[in-house]
GROMACS .gro file of C-alpha atoms in nm:
model
  451
    1MET     CA    1   2.839  15.256  11.057
    2ARG     CA    2   2.469  15.248  11.140
    3VAL     CA    3   2.407  15.049  11.458
    4THR     CA    4   2.088  14.964  11.644
    5ILE     CA    5   2.097  14.851  12.007
    6PHE     CA    6   1.787  14.673  12.135
    7GLY     CA    7   1.771  14.712  12.511
    8SER     CA    8   1.874  15.027  12.695
    9GLY     CA    9   1.978  14.865  13.020
   10TYR     CA   10   2.329  14.833  13.151
   11VAL     CA   11   2.485  14.643  12.858
   12GLY     CA   12   2.284  14.823  12.590
   13LEU     CA   13   2.365  15.173  12.712
   14VAL     CA   14   2.736  15.107  12.754
   15THR     CA   15   2.757  14.936  12.414
   16GLY     CA   16   2.562  15.208  12.236
   17ALA     CA   17   2.746  15.494  12.402
   18CYS     CA   18   3.091  15.349  12.333
   19LEU     CA   19   3.013  15.264  11.970
   20ALA     CA   20   2.888  15.621  11.920
   21GLU     CA   21   3.201  15.753  12.092
   22VAL     CA   22   3.418  15.625  11.805
   23GLY     CA   23   3.198  15.770  11.531
   24ASN     CA   24   2.916  15.525  11.463
   25ASP     CA   25   2.554  15.632  11.415
   26VAL     CA   26   2.375  15.455  11.700
   27LEU     CA   27   2.005  15.422  11.778
   28CYS     CA   28   1.914  15.264  12.112
   29VAL     CA   29   1.569  15.104  12.131
   30ASP     CA   30   1.375  15.007  12.441
   31ILE     CA   31   1.009  14.922  12.498
   32ASP     CA   32   1.020  15.114  12.829
   33ALA     CA   33   0.886  15.450  12.708
   34GLU     CA   34   0.958  15.619  13.041
   35ARG     CA   35   1.323  15.515  13.026
   36ILE     CA   36   1.352  15.642  12.669
   37GLU     CA   37   1.199  15.975  12.770
   38ARG     CA   38   1.447  16.009  13.054
   39LEU     CA   39   1.739  15.930  12.823
   40ASN     CA   40   1.617  16.180  12.565
   41CYS     CA   41   1.604  16.440  12.843
   42GLY     CA   42   1.968  16.370  12.927
   43GLU     CA   43   1.902  16.160  13.236
   44VAL     CA   44   2.098  15.835  13.268
   45PRO     CA   45   1.889  15.578  13.460
   46ILE     CA   46   2.183  15.374  13.592
   47PHE     CA   47   2.498  15.460  13.784
   48GLU     CA   48   2.816  15.373  13.599
   49PRO     CA   49   3.131  15.589  13.627
   50GLY     CA   50   3.190  15.785  13.306
   51LEU     CA   51   2.876  15.669  13.128
   52GLU     CA   52   2.681  15.993  13.157
   53ALA     CA   53   2.964  16.193  12.998
   54VAL     CA   54   3.001  15.947  12.708
   55ILE     CA   55   2.626  15.951  12.640
   56LYS     CA   56   2.622  16.331  12.646
   57ARG     CA   57   2.905  16.352  12.395
   58GLY     CA   58   2.727  16.110  12.164
   59ARG     CA   59   2.399  16.300  12.184
   60ASP     CA   60   2.565  16.640  12.140
   61ALA     CA   61   2.745  16.509  11.829
   62GLY     CA   62   2.421  16.370  11.685
   63ARG     CA   63   2.558  16.014  11.683
   64LEU     CA   64   2.342  15.869  11.963
   65ASP     CA   65   1.964  15.869  11.988
   66PHE     CA   66   1.694  15.680  12.177
   67THR     CA   67   1.353  15.554  12.071
   68ALA     CA   68   1.077  15.309  12.164
   69ASP     CA   69   1.001  15.247  11.794
   70ILE     CA   70   1.113  14.889  11.720
   71PRO     CA   71   1.050  14.903  11.340
   72ALA     CA   72   1.254  15.223  11.323
   73GLY     CA   73   1.538  15.045  11.497
   74ILE     CA   74   1.525  14.752  11.255
   75ASN     CA   75   1.530  14.989  10.959
   76HIS     CA   76   1.813  15.199  11.104
   77GLY     CA   77   2.096  14.964  11.184
   78PHE     CA   78   2.307  14.752  10.952
   79PHE     CA   79   2.416  14.592  11.279
   80GLN     CA   80   2.129  14.488  11.506
   81PHE     CA   81   2.265  14.439  11.858
   82ILE     CA   82   2.045  14.249  12.101
   83ALA     CA   83   2.109  14.342  12.464
   84VAL     CA   84   1.780  14.254  12.631
   85GLY     CA   85   1.733  14.076  12.962
   86THR     CA   86   1.737  13.700  13.008
   87PRO     CA   87   1.602  13.662  13.363
   88SER     CA   88   1.591  13.332  13.547
   89ASP     CA   89   1.289  13.118  13.473
   90GLU     CA   90   1.115  12.909  13.739
   91ASP     CA   91   1.361  12.622  13.685
   92ASP     CA   92   1.661  12.863  13.697
   93SER     CA   93   1.713  12.835  13.320
   94ALA     CA   94   1.745  13.156  13.119
   95ASP     CA   95   1.411  13.299  13.003
   96LEU     CA   96   1.452  13.369  12.631
   97GLY     CA   97   1.114  13.538  12.593
   98HIS     CA   98   1.254  13.887  12.522
   99VAL     CA   99   1.522  13.756  12.284
  100LEU     CA  100   1.285  13.545  12.074
  101THR     CA  101   1.013  13.813  12.071
  102LEU     CA  102   1.269  14.055  11.932
  103ALA     CA  103   1.382  13.796  11.675
  104ARG     CA  104   1.020  13.770  11.558
  105SER     CA  105   0.998  14.151  11.528
  106ILE     CA  106   1.315  14.156  11.320
  107GLY     CA  107   1.166  13.892  11.091
  108GLU     CA  108   0.849  14.099  11.054
  109HIS     CA  109   1.032  14.415  10.947
  110LEU     CA  110   1.350  14.292  10.782
  111ALA     CA  111   1.389  14.448  10.436
  112ASP     CA  112   1.759  14.405  10.360
  113TYR     CA  113   2.069  14.218  10.477
  114ARG     CA  114   2.141  14.265  10.848
  115VAL     CA  115   2.401  14.136  11.092
  116ILE     CA  116   2.215  14.040  11.410
  117VAL     CA  117   2.455  14.049  11.703
  118ASN     CA  118   2.349  13.885  12.027
  119LYS     CA  119   2.506  14.039  12.338
  120SER     CA  120   2.248  13.898  12.579
  121THR     CA  121   2.373  13.612  12.795
  122VAL     CA  122   2.194  13.310  12.653
  123PRO     CA  123   2.218  12.930  12.664
  124VAL     CA  124   2.396  12.734  12.396
  125GLY     CA  125   2.168  12.690  12.096
  126THR     CA  126   1.991  13.026  12.126
  127ALA     CA  127   2.133  13.153  11.795
  128ASP     CA  128   1.981  12.851  11.623
  129LYS     CA  129   1.643  12.930  11.779
  130MET     CA  130   1.667  13.295  11.674
  131LYS     CA  131   1.756  13.198  11.318
  132ALA     CA  132   1.462  12.959  11.300
  133VAL     CA  133   1.217  13.221  11.432
  134ILE     CA  134   1.334  13.490  11.186
  135GLN     CA  135   1.330  13.250  10.891
  136GLU     CA  136   0.982  13.127  10.986
  137VAL     CA  137   0.846  13.483  10.984
  138LEU     CA  138   1.018  13.562  10.655
  139ASP     CA  139   0.862  13.249  10.503
  140GLN     CA  140   0.521  13.356  10.632
  141ARG     CA  141   0.573  13.694  10.467
  142GLY     CA  142   0.670  13.523  10.143
  143VAL     CA  143   0.997  13.718  10.119
  144SER     CA  144   1.363  13.624  10.116
  145PHE     CA  145   1.629  13.842  10.278
  146GLU     CA  146   1.973  13.736  10.391
  147PHE     CA  147   2.079  13.780  10.752
  148ASP     CA  148   2.357  13.651  10.976
  149ILE     CA  149   2.344  13.589  11.349
  150VAL     CA  150   2.656  13.643  11.558
  151SER     CA  151   2.723  13.563  11.922
  152ASN     CA  152   2.923  13.851  12.069
  153PRO     CA  153   2.910  13.812  12.448
  154GLU     CA  154   2.988  14.106  12.673
  155PHE     CA  155   3.249  14.095  12.948
  156LEU     CA  156   3.180  14.427  13.120
  157LYS     CA  157   3.251  14.476  13.488
  158GLU     CA  158   3.003  14.703  13.662
  159GLY     CA  159   3.197  15.003  13.786
  160ALA     CA  160   3.455  14.975  13.506
  161ALA     CA  161   3.236  14.912  13.202
  162ILE     CA  162   3.349  15.207  12.989
  163GLU     CA  163   3.714  15.111  13.028
  164ASP     CA  164   3.631  14.746  12.961
  165PHE     CA  165   3.452  14.830  12.636
  166MET     CA  166   3.703  15.084  12.509
  167LYS     CA  167   4.006  14.866  12.599
  168PRO     CA  168   3.875  14.509  12.601
  169ASP     CA  169   4.072  14.203  12.710
  170ARG     CA  170   3.912  14.015  12.424
  171VAL     CA  171   3.631  14.046  12.171
  172ILE     CA  172   3.458  13.713  12.113
  173ILE     CA  173   3.294  13.673  11.771
  174GLY     CA  174   3.098  13.354  11.728
  175THR     CA  175   2.977  13.303  11.372
  176ASP     CA  176   2.973  13.059  11.082
  177SER     CA  177   2.967  13.344  10.828
  178PRO     CA  178   3.298  13.483  10.694
  179ARG     CA  179   3.112  13.795  10.579
  180ALA     CA  180   2.968  13.864  10.925
  181GLU     CA  181   3.308  13.800  11.086
  182GLU     CA  182   3.478  14.052  10.860
  183LEU     CA  183   3.206  14.312  10.922
  184LEU     CA  184   3.230  14.270  11.300
  185ARG     CA  185   3.608  14.296  11.284
  186THR     CA  186   3.567  14.628  11.102
  187LEU     CA  187   3.317  14.755  11.360
  188TYR     CA  188   3.552  14.668  11.648
  189GLU     CA  189   3.867  14.796  11.477
  190PRO     CA  190   3.878  15.121  11.684
  191PHE     CA  191   3.897  14.909  12.003
  192ASN     CA  192   4.159  14.675  11.859
  193ARG     CA  193   4.444  14.907  11.767
  194SER     CA  194   4.742  14.806  11.984
  195HIS     CA  195   4.710  14.432  11.925
  196ASP     CA  196   4.450  14.190  11.795
  197ARG     CA  197   4.198  14.119  12.068
  198VAL     CA  198   3.943  13.949  11.843
  199ILE     CA  199   3.889  13.578  11.900
  200THR     CA  200   3.667  13.402  11.649
  201MET     CA  201   3.491  13.072  11.707
  202ASP     CA  202   3.171  12.890  11.625
  203ILE     CA  203   2.846  13.029  11.764
  204ARG     CA  204   2.781  12.758  12.023
  205SER     CA  205   3.131  12.790  12.167
  206ALA     CA  206   3.088  13.166  12.195
  207GLU     CA  207   2.758  13.122  12.377
  208LEU     CA  208   2.917  12.881  12.623
  209THR     CA  209   3.225  13.101  12.671
  210LYS     CA  210   3.022  13.372  12.844
  211TYR     CA  211   2.863  13.131  13.091
  212ALA     CA  212   3.193  12.950  13.150
  213ALA     CA  213   3.375  13.276  13.226
  214ASN     CA  214   3.123  13.389  13.486
  215ALA     CA  215   3.098  13.041  13.638
  216MET     CA  216   3.477  13.020  13.671
  217LEU     CA  217   3.496  13.356  13.851
  218ALA     CA  218   3.206  13.265  14.079
  219THR     CA  219   3.375  12.934  14.154
  220LYS     CA  220   3.693  13.111  14.265
  221ILE     CA  221   3.493  13.331  14.501
  222SER     CA  222   3.297  13.043  14.653
  223PHE     CA  223   3.614  12.837  14.689
  224MET     CA  224   3.786  13.115  14.883
  225ASN     CA  225   3.481  13.158  15.102
  226GLU     CA  226   3.488  12.786  15.181
  227ILE     CA  227   3.857  12.811  15.274
  228ALA     CA  228   3.784  13.124  15.480
  229ASN     CA  229   3.521  12.943  15.682
  230LEU     CA  230   3.768  12.661  15.739
  231ALA     CA  231   4.040  12.909  15.835
  232GLU     CA  232   3.822  13.045  16.115
  233ARG     CA  233   3.789  12.698  16.262
  234LEU     CA  234   4.159  12.617  16.227
  235GLY     CA  235   4.296  12.948  16.356
  236ALA     CA  236   4.439  13.058  16.021
  237ASP     CA  237   4.406  13.398  15.852
  238ILE     CA  238   4.250  13.388  15.503
  239GLU     CA  239   4.422  13.713  15.405
  240GLN     CA  240   4.762  13.555  15.455
  241VAL     CA  241   4.644  13.242  15.274
  242ARG     CA  242   4.520  13.461  14.987
  243ILE     CA  243   4.861  13.620  14.944
  244GLY     CA  244   5.030  13.283  14.967
  245ILE     CA  245   4.824  13.120  14.693
  246GLY     CA  246   4.781  13.432  14.479
  247SER     CA  247   5.158  13.454  14.428
  248ASP     CA  248   5.131  13.136  14.222
  249PRO     CA  249   5.086  13.261  13.863
  250ARG     CA  250   4.867  12.961  13.789
  251ILE     CA  251   4.617  13.100  14.042
  252GLY     CA  252   4.672  13.477  14.050
  253TYR     CA  253   4.523  13.737  14.282
  254SER     CA  254   4.199  13.813  14.100
  255PHE     CA  255   3.870  13.696  14.250
  256ILE     CA  256   4.027  13.523  14.551
  257TYR     CA  257   3.905  13.768  14.816
  258ALA     CA  258   3.692  13.608  15.085
  259GLY     CA  259   3.379  13.797  15.182
  260CYS     CA  260   3.008  13.784  15.247
  261GLY     CA  261   2.909  13.645  14.908
  262TYR     CA  262   2.879  13.759  14.549
  263GLY     CA  263   2.572  13.918  14.392
  264GLY     CA  264   2.472  14.130  14.096
  265SER     CA  265   2.287  14.059  13.774
  266CYS     CA  266   2.535  13.809  13.629
  267PHE     CA  267   2.711  13.560  13.855
  268PRO     CA  268   2.412  13.424  14.050
  269LYS     CA  269   2.184  13.404  13.747
  270ASP     CA  270   2.445  13.267  13.510
  271VAL     CA  271   2.574  12.997  13.746
  272ARG     CA  272   2.219  12.871  13.796
  273ALA     CA  273   2.138  12.893  13.425
  274LEU     CA  274   2.450  12.699  13.332
  275ALA     CA  275   2.363  12.437  13.594
  276ALA     CA  276   2.015  12.414  13.444
  277SER     CA  277   2.159  12.376  13.093
  278SER     CA  278   2.389  12.106  13.221
  279ALA     CA  279   2.098  11.917  13.375
  280GLN     CA  280   1.899  11.950  13.052
  281ALA     CA  281   2.196  11.797  12.867
  282ASP     CA  282   2.178  11.493  13.100
  283TYR     CA  283   2.497  11.600  13.277
  284PRO     CA  284   2.395  11.742  13.617
  285SER     CA  285   2.678  11.964  13.743
  286GLU     CA  286   2.752  11.901  14.109
  287LEU     CA  287   3.019  12.171  14.105
  288LEU     CA  288   2.793  12.452  13.977
  289VAL     CA  289   2.519  12.358  14.224
  290ALA     CA  290   2.777  12.367  14.503
  291VAL     CA  291   2.915  12.705  14.394
  292ASP     CA  292   2.567  12.855  14.418
  293GLY     CA  293   2.491  12.680  14.745
  294VAL     CA  294   2.814  12.801  14.908
  295ASN     CA  295   2.731  13.155  14.800
  296GLN     CA  296   2.381  13.142  14.944
  297HIS     CA  297   2.523  13.022  15.275
  298GLN     CA  298   2.796  13.286  15.268
  299LYS     CA  299   2.538  13.564  15.249
  300GLU     CA  300   2.415  13.450  15.593
  301VAL     CA  301   2.758  13.444  15.758
  302LEU     CA  302   2.750  13.805  15.877
  303PHE     CA  303   2.409  13.756  16.036
  304ASN     CA  304   2.533  13.442  16.210
  305LYS     CA  305   2.825  13.636  16.356
  306ILE     CA  306   2.597  13.916  16.472
  307HIS     CA  307   2.349  13.668  16.619
  308ALA     CA  308   2.624  13.485  16.811
  309TYR     CA  309   2.788  13.804  16.938
  310PHE     CA  310   2.464  13.928  17.092
  311ASN     CA  311   2.375  13.580  17.220
  312GLY     CA  312   2.068  13.568  17.000
  313LYS     CA  313   1.914  13.875  17.168
  314LEU     CA  314   1.871  14.094  16.861
  315ALA     CA  315   1.521  14.233  16.910
  316GLY     CA  316   1.544  14.610  16.935
  317LYS     CA  317   1.910  14.625  16.831
  318VAL     CA  318   2.019  14.887  16.578
  319LEU     CA  319   2.279  14.784  16.321
  320ALA     CA  320   2.462  15.029  16.097
  321LEU     CA  321   2.530  14.900  15.744
  322TRP     CA  322   2.800  15.054  15.531
  323GLY     CA  323   2.734  14.948  15.173
  324LEU     CA  324   2.419  14.824  15.002
  325ALA     CA  325   2.524  14.772  14.638
  326PHE     CA  326   2.654  14.428  14.547
  327LYS     CA  327   2.997  14.582  14.472
  328PRO     CA  328   3.158  14.929  14.473
  329ASN     CA  329   3.107  15.185  14.194
  330THR     CA  330   2.754  15.074  14.111
  331ASP     CA  331   2.403  15.126  14.242
  332ASP     CA  332   2.302  14.770  14.152
  333MET     CA  333   2.145  14.581  14.444
  334ARG     CA  334   2.031  14.274  14.253
  335GLU     CA  335   2.108  13.969  14.468
  336ALA     CA  336   2.330  14.188  14.688
  337SER     CA  337   2.452  14.041  15.017
  338SER     CA  338   2.303  14.344  15.193
  339ARG     CA  339   1.953  14.235  15.098
  340THR     CA  340   1.995  13.890  15.254
  341LEU     CA  341   2.149  14.042  15.566
  342MET     CA  342   1.878  14.304  15.610
  343ARG     CA  343   1.604  14.047  15.563
  344LEU     CA  344   1.755  13.834  15.840
  345LEU     CA  345   1.810  14.133  16.070
  346TRP     CA  346   1.455  14.254  16.026
  347GLY     CA  347   1.327  13.904  16.089
  348ALA     CA  348   1.514  13.903  16.420
  349GLY     CA  349   1.360  14.235  16.524
  350CYS     CA  350   1.653  14.467  16.442
  351ARG     CA  351   1.647  14.815  16.298
  352VAL     CA  352   1.887  14.903  16.018
  353GLN     CA  353   2.058  15.236  15.956
  354ALA     CA  354   2.232  15.218  15.620
  355PHE     CA  355   2.454  15.427  15.396
  356ASP     CA  356   2.575  15.364  15.041
  357PRO     CA  357   2.747  15.626  14.821
  358ALA     CA  358   2.542  15.531  14.513
  359ALA     CA  359   2.264  15.284  14.593
  360GLY     CA  360   2.049  15.501  14.819
  361ALA     CA  361   1.779  15.563  14.559
  362GLU     CA  362   1.761  15.193  14.470
  363ALA     CA  363   1.741  15.098  14.838
  364ALA     CA  364   1.461  15.350  14.888
  365ARG     CA  365   1.274  15.200  14.594
  366LEU     CA  366   1.309  14.850  14.736
  367ASP     CA  367   1.258  14.902  15.109
  368GLY     CA  368   1.212  15.272  15.171
  369ASP     CA  369   0.866  15.229  15.324
  370ARG     CA  370   0.986  15.002  15.607
  371PRO     CA  371   0.966  15.163  15.953
  372ASP     CA  372   1.269  14.959  16.065
  373PHE     CA  373   1.491  15.092  15.785
  374THR     CA  374   1.664  15.430  15.781
  375LEU     CA  375   1.862  15.549  15.480
  376CYS     CA  376   2.136  15.792  15.577
  377GLU     CA  377   2.302  16.064  15.374
  378ARG     CA  378   2.647  16.008  15.524
  379ALA     CA  379   2.839  15.716  15.669
  380GLU     CA  380   2.879  15.901  15.999
  381GLU     CA  381   2.504  15.939  16.030
  382ALA     CA  382   2.447  15.565  15.993
  383ILE     CA  383   2.667  15.469  16.289
  384HIS     CA  384   2.521  15.722  16.533
  385GLY     CA  385   2.372  15.533  16.828
  386ALA     CA  386   2.401  15.195  16.654
  387ASP     CA  387   2.479  14.877  16.844
  388GLY     CA  388   2.735  14.772  16.585
  389LEU     CA  389   2.880  14.849  16.242
  390VAL     CA  390   2.856  14.604  15.952
  391ILE     CA  391   3.072  14.647  15.641
  392VAL     CA  392   2.890  14.492  15.345
  393THR     CA  393   3.038  14.667  15.036
  394GLU     CA  394   3.404  14.761  15.001
  395TRP     CA  395   3.361  15.120  14.887
  396GLN     CA  396   3.691  15.309  14.880
  397GLU     CA  397   3.574  15.567  15.134
  398PHE     CA  398   3.522  15.295  15.395
  399ARG     CA  399   3.883  15.177  15.387
  400SER     CA  400   4.041  15.439  15.613
  401PRO     CA  401   3.771  15.591  15.837
  402ASP     CA  402   3.807  15.780  16.163
  403PHE     CA  403   3.801  15.487  16.404
  404ASP     CA  404   3.787  15.710  16.712
  405ALA     CA  405   3.472  15.872  16.573
  406ILE     CA  406   3.325  15.530  16.499
  407LYS     CA  407   3.396  15.408  16.851
  408ASN     CA  408   3.240  15.718  17.004
  409ALA     CA  409   2.930  15.697  16.782
  410LEU     CA  410   2.854  15.328  16.845
  411SER     CA  411   2.681  15.222  17.165
  412THR     CA  412   2.879  14.896  17.140
  413PRO     CA  413   3.231  14.908  16.989
  414VAL     CA  414   3.193  14.615  16.751
  415ILE     CA  415   3.261  14.587  16.377
  416PHE     CA  416   3.148  14.300  16.156
  417ASP     CA  417   3.361  14.331  15.844
  418GLY     CA  418   3.217  14.138  15.551
  419ARG     CA  419   3.496  14.248  15.315
  420ASN     CA  420   3.805  14.222  15.541
  421LEU     CA  421   3.893  14.590  15.504
  422TYR     CA  422   4.061  14.628  15.842
  423ASP     CA  423   4.345  14.466  16.030
  424PRO     CA  424   4.216  14.254  16.323
  425ASP     CA  425   4.513  14.332  16.551
  426LEU     CA  426   4.477  14.707  16.493
  427MET     CA  427   4.105  14.689  16.566
  428ARG     CA  428   4.170  14.512  16.896
  429ARG     CA  429   4.432  14.770  16.995
  430LEU     CA  430   4.179  15.043  16.921
  431GLY     CA  431   3.931  14.878  17.157
  432PHE     CA  432   3.694  14.718  16.905
  433ASP     CA  433   3.548  14.373  16.901
  434TYR     CA  434   3.620  14.286  16.539
  435PHE     CA  435   3.489  14.002  16.327
  436GLY     CA  436   3.602  13.958  15.968
  437ILE     CA  437   3.563  13.668  15.728
  438GLY     CA  438   3.815  13.390  15.789
  439ARG     CA  439   4.050  13.599  16.002
  440GLY     CA  440   4.156  13.304  16.213
  441ASP     CA  441   4.255  13.306  16.578
  442SER     CA  442   4.148  13.667  16.639
  443ILE     CA  443   3.788  13.567  16.574
  444ALA     CA  444   3.817  13.236  16.756
  445ARG     CA  445   3.953  13.408  17.069
  446ALA     CA  446   3.701  13.689  17.066
  447ALA     CA  447   3.404  13.456  17.029
  448GLY     CA  448   3.527  13.152  17.213
  449GLY     CA  449   3.540  12.966  16.884
  450GLU     CA  450   3.167  13.008  16.825
  451ILE     CA  451   3.166  13.271  16.551
   0.00000   0.00000   0.00000
């Protein structure tokens, strides 16, 4: 089938590459000419395991191409996928400027029936707005062409997006058109072989499903962080609590790891956008506001521990950070906990020596010109001469390091573990001062109950 993908960011590239992988003729469109040039030269502008190889196979087979020509994209695809950004507006609601501008362009160039598939995360009612914009332009042109709009939200996890697309948990199709539903079912058939993963519903329910899913996961994280902070004050260990509650199948083990806060392009933005939508519907959501507030506070917890450990005397201290991306297996630093921590450390007069296996280039783009920031090529380089080690992202290579080498490299044998990678008792036996998140009496004893 002929497919056009508008937006060659994270969602657009994964969607386009995977649809081409199963034989479709895909054209990815983006207004960023530099990005298109890079893609046409074989350079993938984002880090996502497996994506580069899938894109290369699609290009080599002649099934995947990239262009900045919007009319060409509208003419190409029977399916018109919209995967453009919906950044937060000033009131935290989703900015639909890109989506509605694209809808207007489709109306200006539509010349035959098209299925317009919205993968962008948008508030409830956006499909209605898109339909109205397209129909208005068609009326202005004095022409009449049929089109259907479908809500088809994405549920891709950064770091596992290819697997998520090729073997999805579910495929949500929100539409009021039986024809569009049947066409989308046919398009997704290659990803739906072992059992039926397609769930159909009305458009508004599909639009809300995406926000509700991300808000639920964010809520689980913030809840566990609240319990972790309580555990520290009560002398309990959040890791043992996690195992105890996760064994209940009604709760499960997913997304109940305490840490130094969630980040990325989805959870923070979507929780705030859903809260804004709720307020606009005259139903202010206290829960969603609290979930976001807890997360903002949690991003400061590591700094508070560092500040207390050094008795507030941080000026001139050097802290080694392992991990800058908001999660492993990505280079995405949007709303990452590392950015909050570094801002606070720099404000207190600290220097930062940081290492991340994938996010080095992004960190250099953001803060590379700071004299108090050193990007290191290896984890061992970051800890050399530092006054303490801070674990911010749970990359696999950080899970079993050479602790003797760490102790010898640090000027002060202290580890602040924002992802609870290490066992507190083992760290004490090895001679470290160790501070995790919600690790109970080990933290209370080491800090006199203050951290």
